[in-house]
Coordinates of C-alpha atoms (C1' of nucleotides) in Angstrom, one line a residue:
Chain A
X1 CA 62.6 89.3 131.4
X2 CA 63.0 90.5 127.7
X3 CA 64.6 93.4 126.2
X4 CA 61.9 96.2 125.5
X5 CA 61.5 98.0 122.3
X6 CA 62.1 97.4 118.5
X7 CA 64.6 94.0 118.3
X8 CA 68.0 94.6 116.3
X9 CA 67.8 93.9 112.4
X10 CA 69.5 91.0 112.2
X11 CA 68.6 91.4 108.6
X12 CA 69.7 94.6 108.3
X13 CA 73.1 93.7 110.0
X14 CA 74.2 91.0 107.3
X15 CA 73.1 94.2 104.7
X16 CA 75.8 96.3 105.9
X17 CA 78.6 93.2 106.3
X18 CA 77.7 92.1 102.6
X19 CA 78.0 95.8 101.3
X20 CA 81.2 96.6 102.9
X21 CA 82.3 93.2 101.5
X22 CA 81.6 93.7 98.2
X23 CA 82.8 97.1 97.7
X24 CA 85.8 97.4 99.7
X25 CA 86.6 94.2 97.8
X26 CA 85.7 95.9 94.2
X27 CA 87.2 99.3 94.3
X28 CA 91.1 100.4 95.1
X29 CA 91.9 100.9 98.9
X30 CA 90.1 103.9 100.0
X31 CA 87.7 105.0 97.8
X32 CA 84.6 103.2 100.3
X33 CA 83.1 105.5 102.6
X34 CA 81.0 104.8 105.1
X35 CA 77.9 106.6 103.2
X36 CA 78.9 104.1 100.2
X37 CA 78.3 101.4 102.8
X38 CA 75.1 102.9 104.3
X39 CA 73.8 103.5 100.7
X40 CA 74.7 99.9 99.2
X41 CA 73.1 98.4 102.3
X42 CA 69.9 100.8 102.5
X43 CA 70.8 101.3 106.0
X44 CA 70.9 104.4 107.9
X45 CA 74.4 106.0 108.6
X46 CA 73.1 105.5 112.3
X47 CA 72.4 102.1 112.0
X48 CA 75.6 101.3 111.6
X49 CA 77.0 103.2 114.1
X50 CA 74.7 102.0 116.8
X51 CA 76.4 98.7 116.4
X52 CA 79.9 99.0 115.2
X53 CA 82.6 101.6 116.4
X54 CA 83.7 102.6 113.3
X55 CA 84.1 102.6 109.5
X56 CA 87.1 100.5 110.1
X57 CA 85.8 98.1 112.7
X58 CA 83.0 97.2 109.7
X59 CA 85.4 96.4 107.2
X60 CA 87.2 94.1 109.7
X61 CA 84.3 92.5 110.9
X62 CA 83.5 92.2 107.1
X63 CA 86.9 90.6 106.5
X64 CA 86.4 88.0 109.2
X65 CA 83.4 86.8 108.6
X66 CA 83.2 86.6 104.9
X67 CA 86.4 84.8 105.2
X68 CA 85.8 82.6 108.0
X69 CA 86.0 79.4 106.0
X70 CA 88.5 80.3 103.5
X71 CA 91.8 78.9 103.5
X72 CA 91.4 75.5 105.5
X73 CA 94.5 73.7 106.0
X74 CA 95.0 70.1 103.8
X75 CA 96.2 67.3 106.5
X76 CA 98.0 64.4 105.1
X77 CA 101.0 63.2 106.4
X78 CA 103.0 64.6 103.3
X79 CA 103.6 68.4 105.6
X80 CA 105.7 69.8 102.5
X81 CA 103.3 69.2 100.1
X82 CA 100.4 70.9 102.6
X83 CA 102.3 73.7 103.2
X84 CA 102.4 73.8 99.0
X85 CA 98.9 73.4 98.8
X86 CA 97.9 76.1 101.6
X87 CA 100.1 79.3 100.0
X88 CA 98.5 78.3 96.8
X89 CA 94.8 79.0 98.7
X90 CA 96.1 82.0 100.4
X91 CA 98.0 83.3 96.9
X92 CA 94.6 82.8 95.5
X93 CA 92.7 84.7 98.4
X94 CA 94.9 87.3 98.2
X95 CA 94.4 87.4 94.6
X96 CA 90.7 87.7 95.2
X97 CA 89.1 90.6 96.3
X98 CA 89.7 89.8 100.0
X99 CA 93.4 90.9 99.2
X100 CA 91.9 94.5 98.8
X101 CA 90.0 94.3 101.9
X102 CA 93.0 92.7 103.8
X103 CA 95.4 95.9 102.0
X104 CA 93.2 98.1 103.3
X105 CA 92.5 96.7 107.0
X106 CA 96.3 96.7 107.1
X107 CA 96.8 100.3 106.2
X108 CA 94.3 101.3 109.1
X109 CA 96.1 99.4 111.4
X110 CA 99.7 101.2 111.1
X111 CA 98.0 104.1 112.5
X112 CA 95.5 102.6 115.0
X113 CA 96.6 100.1 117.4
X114 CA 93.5 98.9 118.1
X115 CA 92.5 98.0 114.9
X116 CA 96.1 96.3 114.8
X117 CA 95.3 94.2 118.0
X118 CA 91.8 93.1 116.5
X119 CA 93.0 92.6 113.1
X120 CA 96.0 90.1 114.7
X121 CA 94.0 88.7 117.3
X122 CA 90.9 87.6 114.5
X123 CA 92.2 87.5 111.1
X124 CA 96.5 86.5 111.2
X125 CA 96.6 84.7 114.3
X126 CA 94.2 82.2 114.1
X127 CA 95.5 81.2 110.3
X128 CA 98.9 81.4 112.0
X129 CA 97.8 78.9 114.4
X130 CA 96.7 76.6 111.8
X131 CA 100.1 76.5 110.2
X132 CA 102.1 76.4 113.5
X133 CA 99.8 73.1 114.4
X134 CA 101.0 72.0 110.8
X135 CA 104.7 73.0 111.4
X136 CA 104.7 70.8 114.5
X137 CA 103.1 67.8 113.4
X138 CA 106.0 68.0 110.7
X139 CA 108.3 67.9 113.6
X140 CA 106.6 65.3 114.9
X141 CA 106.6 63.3 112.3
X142 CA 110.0 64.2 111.4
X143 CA 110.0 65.9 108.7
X144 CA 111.3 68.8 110.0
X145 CA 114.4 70.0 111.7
X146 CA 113.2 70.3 115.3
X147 CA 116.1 72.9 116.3
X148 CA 114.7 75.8 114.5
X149 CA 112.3 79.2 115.7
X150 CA 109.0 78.3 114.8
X151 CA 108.0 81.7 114.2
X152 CA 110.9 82.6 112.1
X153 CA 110.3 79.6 109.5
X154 CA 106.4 80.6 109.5
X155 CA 107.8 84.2 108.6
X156 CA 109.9 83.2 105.7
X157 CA 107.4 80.4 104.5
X158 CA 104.4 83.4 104.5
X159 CA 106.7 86.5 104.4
X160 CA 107.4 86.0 100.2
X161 CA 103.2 86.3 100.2
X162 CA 102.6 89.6 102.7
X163 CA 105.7 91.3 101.5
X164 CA 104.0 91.0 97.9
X165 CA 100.7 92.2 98.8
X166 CA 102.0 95.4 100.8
X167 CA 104.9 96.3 98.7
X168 CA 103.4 95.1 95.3
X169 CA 107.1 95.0 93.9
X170 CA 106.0 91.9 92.2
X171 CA 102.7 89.9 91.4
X172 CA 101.8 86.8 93.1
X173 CA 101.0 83.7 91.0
X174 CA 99.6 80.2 91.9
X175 CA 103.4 78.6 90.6
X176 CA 104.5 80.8 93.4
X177 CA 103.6 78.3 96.0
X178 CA 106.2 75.4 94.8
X179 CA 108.6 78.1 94.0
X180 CA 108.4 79.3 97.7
X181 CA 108.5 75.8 99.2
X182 CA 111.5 74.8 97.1
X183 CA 113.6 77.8 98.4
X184 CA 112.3 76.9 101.9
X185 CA 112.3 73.3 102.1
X186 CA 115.7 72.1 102.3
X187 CA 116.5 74.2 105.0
X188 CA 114.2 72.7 107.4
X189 CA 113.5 69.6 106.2
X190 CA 115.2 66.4 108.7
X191 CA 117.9 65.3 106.7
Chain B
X1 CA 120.0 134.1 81.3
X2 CA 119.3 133.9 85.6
X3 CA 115.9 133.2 86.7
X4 CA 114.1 136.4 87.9
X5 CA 112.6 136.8 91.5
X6 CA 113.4 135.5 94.9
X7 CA 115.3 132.4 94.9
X8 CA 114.3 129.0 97.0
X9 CA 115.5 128.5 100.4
X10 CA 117.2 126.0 100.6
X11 CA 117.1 126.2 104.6
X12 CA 113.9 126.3 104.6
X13 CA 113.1 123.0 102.6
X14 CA 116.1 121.3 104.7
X15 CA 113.9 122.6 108.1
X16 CA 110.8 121.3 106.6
X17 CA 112.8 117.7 105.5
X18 CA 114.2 117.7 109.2
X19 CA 111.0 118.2 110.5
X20 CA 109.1 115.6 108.7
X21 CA 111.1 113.3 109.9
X22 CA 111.9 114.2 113.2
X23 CA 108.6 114.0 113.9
X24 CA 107.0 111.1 112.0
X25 CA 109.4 109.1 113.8
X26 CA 108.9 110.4 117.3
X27 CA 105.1 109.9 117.2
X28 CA 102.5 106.7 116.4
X29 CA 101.9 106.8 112.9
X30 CA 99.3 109.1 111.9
X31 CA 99.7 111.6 114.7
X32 CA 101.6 114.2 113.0
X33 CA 99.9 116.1 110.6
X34 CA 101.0 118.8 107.7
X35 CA 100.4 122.1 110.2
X36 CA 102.4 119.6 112.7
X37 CA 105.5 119.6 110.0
X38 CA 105.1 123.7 108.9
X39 CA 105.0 124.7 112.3
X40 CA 108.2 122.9 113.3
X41 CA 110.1 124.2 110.5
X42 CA 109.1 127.6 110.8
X43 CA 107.3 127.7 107.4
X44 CA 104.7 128.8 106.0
X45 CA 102.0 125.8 104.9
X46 CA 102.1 127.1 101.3
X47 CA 106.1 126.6 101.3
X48 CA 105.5 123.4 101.7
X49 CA 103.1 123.0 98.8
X50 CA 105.0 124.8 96.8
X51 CA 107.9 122.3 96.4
X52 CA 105.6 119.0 97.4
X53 CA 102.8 118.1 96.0
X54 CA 101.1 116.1 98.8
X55 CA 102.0 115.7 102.6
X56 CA 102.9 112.1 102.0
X57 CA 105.4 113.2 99.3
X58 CA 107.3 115.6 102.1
X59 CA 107.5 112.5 104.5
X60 CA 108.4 109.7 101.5
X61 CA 111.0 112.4 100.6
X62 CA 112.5 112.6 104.3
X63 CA 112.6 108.8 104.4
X64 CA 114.8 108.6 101.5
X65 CA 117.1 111.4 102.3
X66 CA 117.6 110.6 106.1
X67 CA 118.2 107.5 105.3
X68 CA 120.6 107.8 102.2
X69 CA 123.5 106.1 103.6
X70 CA 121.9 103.7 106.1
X71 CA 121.5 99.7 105.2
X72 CA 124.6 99.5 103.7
X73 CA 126.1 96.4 102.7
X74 CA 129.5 94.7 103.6
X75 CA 131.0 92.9 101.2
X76 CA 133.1 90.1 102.0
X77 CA 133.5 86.4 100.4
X78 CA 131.2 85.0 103.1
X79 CA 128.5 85.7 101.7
X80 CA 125.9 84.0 104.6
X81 CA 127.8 86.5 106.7
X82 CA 127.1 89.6 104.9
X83 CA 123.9 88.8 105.2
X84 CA 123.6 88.2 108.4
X85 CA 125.2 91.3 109.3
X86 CA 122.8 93.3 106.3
X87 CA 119.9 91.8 108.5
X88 CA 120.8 93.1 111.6
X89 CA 121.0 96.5 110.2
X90 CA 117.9 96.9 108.5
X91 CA 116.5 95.2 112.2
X92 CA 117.7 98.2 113.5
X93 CA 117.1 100.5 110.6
X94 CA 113.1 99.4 111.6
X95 CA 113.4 99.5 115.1
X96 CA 114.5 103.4 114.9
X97 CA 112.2 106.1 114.4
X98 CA 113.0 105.3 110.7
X99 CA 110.5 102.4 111.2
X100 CA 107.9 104.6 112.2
X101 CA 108.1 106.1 109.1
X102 CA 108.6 103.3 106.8
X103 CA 105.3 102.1 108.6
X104 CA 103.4 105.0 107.9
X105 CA 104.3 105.5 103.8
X106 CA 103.3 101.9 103.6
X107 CA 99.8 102.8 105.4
X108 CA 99.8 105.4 102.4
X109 CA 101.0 103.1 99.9
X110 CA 97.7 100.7 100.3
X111 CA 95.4 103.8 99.3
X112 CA 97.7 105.9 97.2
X113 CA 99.6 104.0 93.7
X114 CA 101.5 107.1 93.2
X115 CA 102.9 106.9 96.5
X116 CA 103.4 103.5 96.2
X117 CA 105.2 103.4 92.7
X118 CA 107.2 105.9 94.4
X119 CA 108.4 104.1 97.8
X120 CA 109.2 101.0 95.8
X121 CA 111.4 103.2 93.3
X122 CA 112.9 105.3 95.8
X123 CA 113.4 103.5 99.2
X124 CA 112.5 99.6 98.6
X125 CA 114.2 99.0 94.6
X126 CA 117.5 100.1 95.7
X127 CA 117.5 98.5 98.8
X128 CA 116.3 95.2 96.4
X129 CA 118.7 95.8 93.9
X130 CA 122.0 96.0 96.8
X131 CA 120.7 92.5 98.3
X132 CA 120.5 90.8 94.5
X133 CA 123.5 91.8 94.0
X134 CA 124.7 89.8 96.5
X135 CA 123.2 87.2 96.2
X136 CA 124.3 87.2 92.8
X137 CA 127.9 87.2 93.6
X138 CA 127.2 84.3 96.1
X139 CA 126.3 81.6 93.4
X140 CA 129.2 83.1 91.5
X141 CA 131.5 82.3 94.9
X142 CA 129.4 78.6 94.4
X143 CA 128.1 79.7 98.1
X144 CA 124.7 79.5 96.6
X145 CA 122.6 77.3 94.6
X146 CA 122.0 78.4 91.5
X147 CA 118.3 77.0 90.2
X148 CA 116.3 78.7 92.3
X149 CA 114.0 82.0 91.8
X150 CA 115.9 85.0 93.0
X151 CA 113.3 87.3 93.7
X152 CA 111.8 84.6 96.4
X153 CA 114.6 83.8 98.0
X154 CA 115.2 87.7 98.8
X155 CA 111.2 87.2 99.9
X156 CA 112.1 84.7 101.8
X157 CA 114.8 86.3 103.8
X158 CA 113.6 89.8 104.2
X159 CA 109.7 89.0 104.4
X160 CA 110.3 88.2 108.3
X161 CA 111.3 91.6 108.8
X162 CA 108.8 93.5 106.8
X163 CA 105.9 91.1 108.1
X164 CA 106.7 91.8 111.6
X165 CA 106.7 95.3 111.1
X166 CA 103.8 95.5 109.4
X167 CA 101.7 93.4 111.3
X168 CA 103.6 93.2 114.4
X169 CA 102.8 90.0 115.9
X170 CA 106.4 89.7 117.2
X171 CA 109.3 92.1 118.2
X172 CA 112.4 92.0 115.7
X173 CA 115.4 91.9 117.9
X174 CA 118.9 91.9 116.3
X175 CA 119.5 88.0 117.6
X176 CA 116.8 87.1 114.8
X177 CA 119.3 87.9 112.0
X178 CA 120.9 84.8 112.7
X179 CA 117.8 82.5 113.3
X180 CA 116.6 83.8 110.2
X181 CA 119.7 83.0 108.4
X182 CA 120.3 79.8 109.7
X183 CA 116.6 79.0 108.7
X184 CA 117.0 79.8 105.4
X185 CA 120.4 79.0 104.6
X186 CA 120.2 75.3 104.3
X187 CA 118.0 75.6 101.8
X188 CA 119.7 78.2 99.9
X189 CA 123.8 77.2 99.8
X190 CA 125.4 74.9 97.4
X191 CA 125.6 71.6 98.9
Chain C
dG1 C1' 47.4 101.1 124.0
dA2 C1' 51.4 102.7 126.6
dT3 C1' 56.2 102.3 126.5
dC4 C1' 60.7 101.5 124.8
dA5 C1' 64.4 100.8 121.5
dA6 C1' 65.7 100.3 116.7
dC7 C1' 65.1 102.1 112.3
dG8 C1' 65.6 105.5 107.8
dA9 C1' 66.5 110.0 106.5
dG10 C1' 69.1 113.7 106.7
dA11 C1' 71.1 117.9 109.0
dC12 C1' 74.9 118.9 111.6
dT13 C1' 79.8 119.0 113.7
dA14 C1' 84.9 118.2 113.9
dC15 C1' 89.0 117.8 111.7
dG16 C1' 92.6 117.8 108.5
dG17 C1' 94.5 118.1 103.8
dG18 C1' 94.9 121.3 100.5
dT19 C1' 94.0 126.3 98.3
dC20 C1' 93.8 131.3 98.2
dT21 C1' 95.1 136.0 99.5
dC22 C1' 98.0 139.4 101.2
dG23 C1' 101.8 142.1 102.6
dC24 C1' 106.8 141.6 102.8
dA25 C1' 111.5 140.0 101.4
dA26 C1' 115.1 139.0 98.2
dA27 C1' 116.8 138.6 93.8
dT28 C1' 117.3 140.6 88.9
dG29 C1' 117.8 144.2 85.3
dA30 C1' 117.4 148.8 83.7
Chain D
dT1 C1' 117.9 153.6 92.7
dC2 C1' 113.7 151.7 91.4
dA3 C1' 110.6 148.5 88.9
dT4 C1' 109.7 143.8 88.4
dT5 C1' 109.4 139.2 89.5
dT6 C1' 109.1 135.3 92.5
dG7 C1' 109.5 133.1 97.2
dC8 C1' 108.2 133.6 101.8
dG9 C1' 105.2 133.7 106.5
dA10 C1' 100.7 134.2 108.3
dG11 C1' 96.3 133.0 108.3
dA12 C1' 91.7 132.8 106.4
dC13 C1' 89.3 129.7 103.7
dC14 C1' 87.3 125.5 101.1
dC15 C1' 86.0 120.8 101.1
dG16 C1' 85.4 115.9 101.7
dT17 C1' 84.5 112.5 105.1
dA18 C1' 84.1 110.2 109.7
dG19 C1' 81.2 110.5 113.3
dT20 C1' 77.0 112.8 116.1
dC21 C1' 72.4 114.5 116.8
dT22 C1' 67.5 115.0 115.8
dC23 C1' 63.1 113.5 114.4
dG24 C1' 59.3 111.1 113.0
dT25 C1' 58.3 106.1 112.4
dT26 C1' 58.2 101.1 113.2
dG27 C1' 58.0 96.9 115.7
dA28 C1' 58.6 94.7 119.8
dT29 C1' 57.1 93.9 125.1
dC30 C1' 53.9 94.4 129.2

DNA sequence: GATCAACGAGACTACGGGTCTCGCAAATGA
DNA sequence: TCATTTGCGAGACCCGTAGTCTCGTTGATC
């Protein structure tokens, strides 16, 4: 048995993502309403509403999917220099207009938990993932000091990069990425 | 030649200051709003304008000022020490309602540059500037090598702490100041 | 062609940050 | 003592925006 009535606008759906995309990602934090969305995307305010919770719950769902294939992990069995490679993606992604979005998805969730759980659970954790999987096979292949918290080395490897898009104290530049991993490195590299 | 009128009161702007941040820190971000912070104090809404220009600028100012003397740092000639004991009080500083607060004028700080040229010169420089210092004084004492970039090495060690508040995926507990140093340690001392 | 749900358009509500007005209080100066 | 000036408390008010409601229309199924 089918669903009666008019079917969803798949069309209409990818509309809204692509709008919220490109002008959350073009103007400073905060200055996109949801009517700028509805506008851009020649959707009704409705529309939008009908499928998604909330102005914020667009953005995220913006943020996920237009970056669902960004910063992929290099795997070689040189771990130090794929760690190098992969902050110099994510310094460029946050470079990118994506850092706005991100800045602005973060600011929403200090003051709604639920947006916090989402944006964890479907944006950091699975890229955290991908660089705990690379932090083991290091270990594995020893080249890495197997007696540390994996979660605190992750924190100081991405920490220089978050710190800098929230705080802004100072920019973030591809030559970053070595300069990063040569502060790290010899503190939890095997020998 | 004495200014004419009715003076400030100074009680009042310390009520309003207490209030702000007694109550930013005793509720989820967000929740507390500028009526909230008047009503409290037992002032009027225009008082507070009067002095502030924004309700963000009455909290950002009770950040600062409640937290004056807080974070400071001992000063020994172990350096790794000092800064594993400066950890555990900013771990603390941001598991106290102070954190609360510190979370929500970074919410602000994505959407507002004003604000956030202001946090970063009022709470987070000085803050900076106390750590570098140290750090400093450490390759000085030869405790600490002396080619590599300051500014991401004080990333390196404090990013932990303001990732996990910011994004939360783990609780900061006092017994990370020592995994965090003894992560990044290695890598940092002379020899 | 009857029915049902999504759609665009746009009026409407709810709420909170910020402004305005007013009568009163406290300070100065004549 | 009294006029003047400025801060104060109280509260009405304005205004922008997230989110809701209504309506006439469109496209799908039976």
């Amino acid at each position: 048995m089918m669903a009666r009535g008019r079917t969803r606008d798949d069309e209409a759906e990818r509309r809204v993502l692509d709008a919220a995309f490109d002008l959350v990602g073009s103007r400073p934090p905060g200055d996109v309403g949801i009517n700028d969305i509805a506008e851009a995307a020649n959707v009704a305010k409705q529309t939008i509403y009908r499928w998604w919770p909330s102005r914020t719950a667009v953005i995220l769902d913006a943020l996920v999917i237009g970056t669902m294939k960004e910063t992929p992990f290099r795997e070689t069995d040189d771990i130090r220099a794929d760690f190098e490679a992969h902050l110099r993606t994510v310094i460029r992604l946050f470079n990118s207009p994506t850092g706005r979005i991100v800045r602005e998805m973060l600011a929403e969730a200090q003051t709604d938990e639920a947006i916090a759980n989402e944006f964890r659970d479907r944006f950091w954790q699975p890229r955290r993932d991908l660089s705990h999987a690379r932090l083991v096979r290091g270990i594995e292949l020893g080249q890495i000091r197997s007696d540390l918290d994996h979660e605190i080395v992750l924190d100081a490897i991405y920490g220089p990069l978050w710190t800098r898009l929230t705080i802004g104290h100072l920019p973030l530049s591809p030559a970053d990425a070595k300069r990063i991993t040569d502060a790290i490195w010899p503190g939890i590299s095997r020998d």
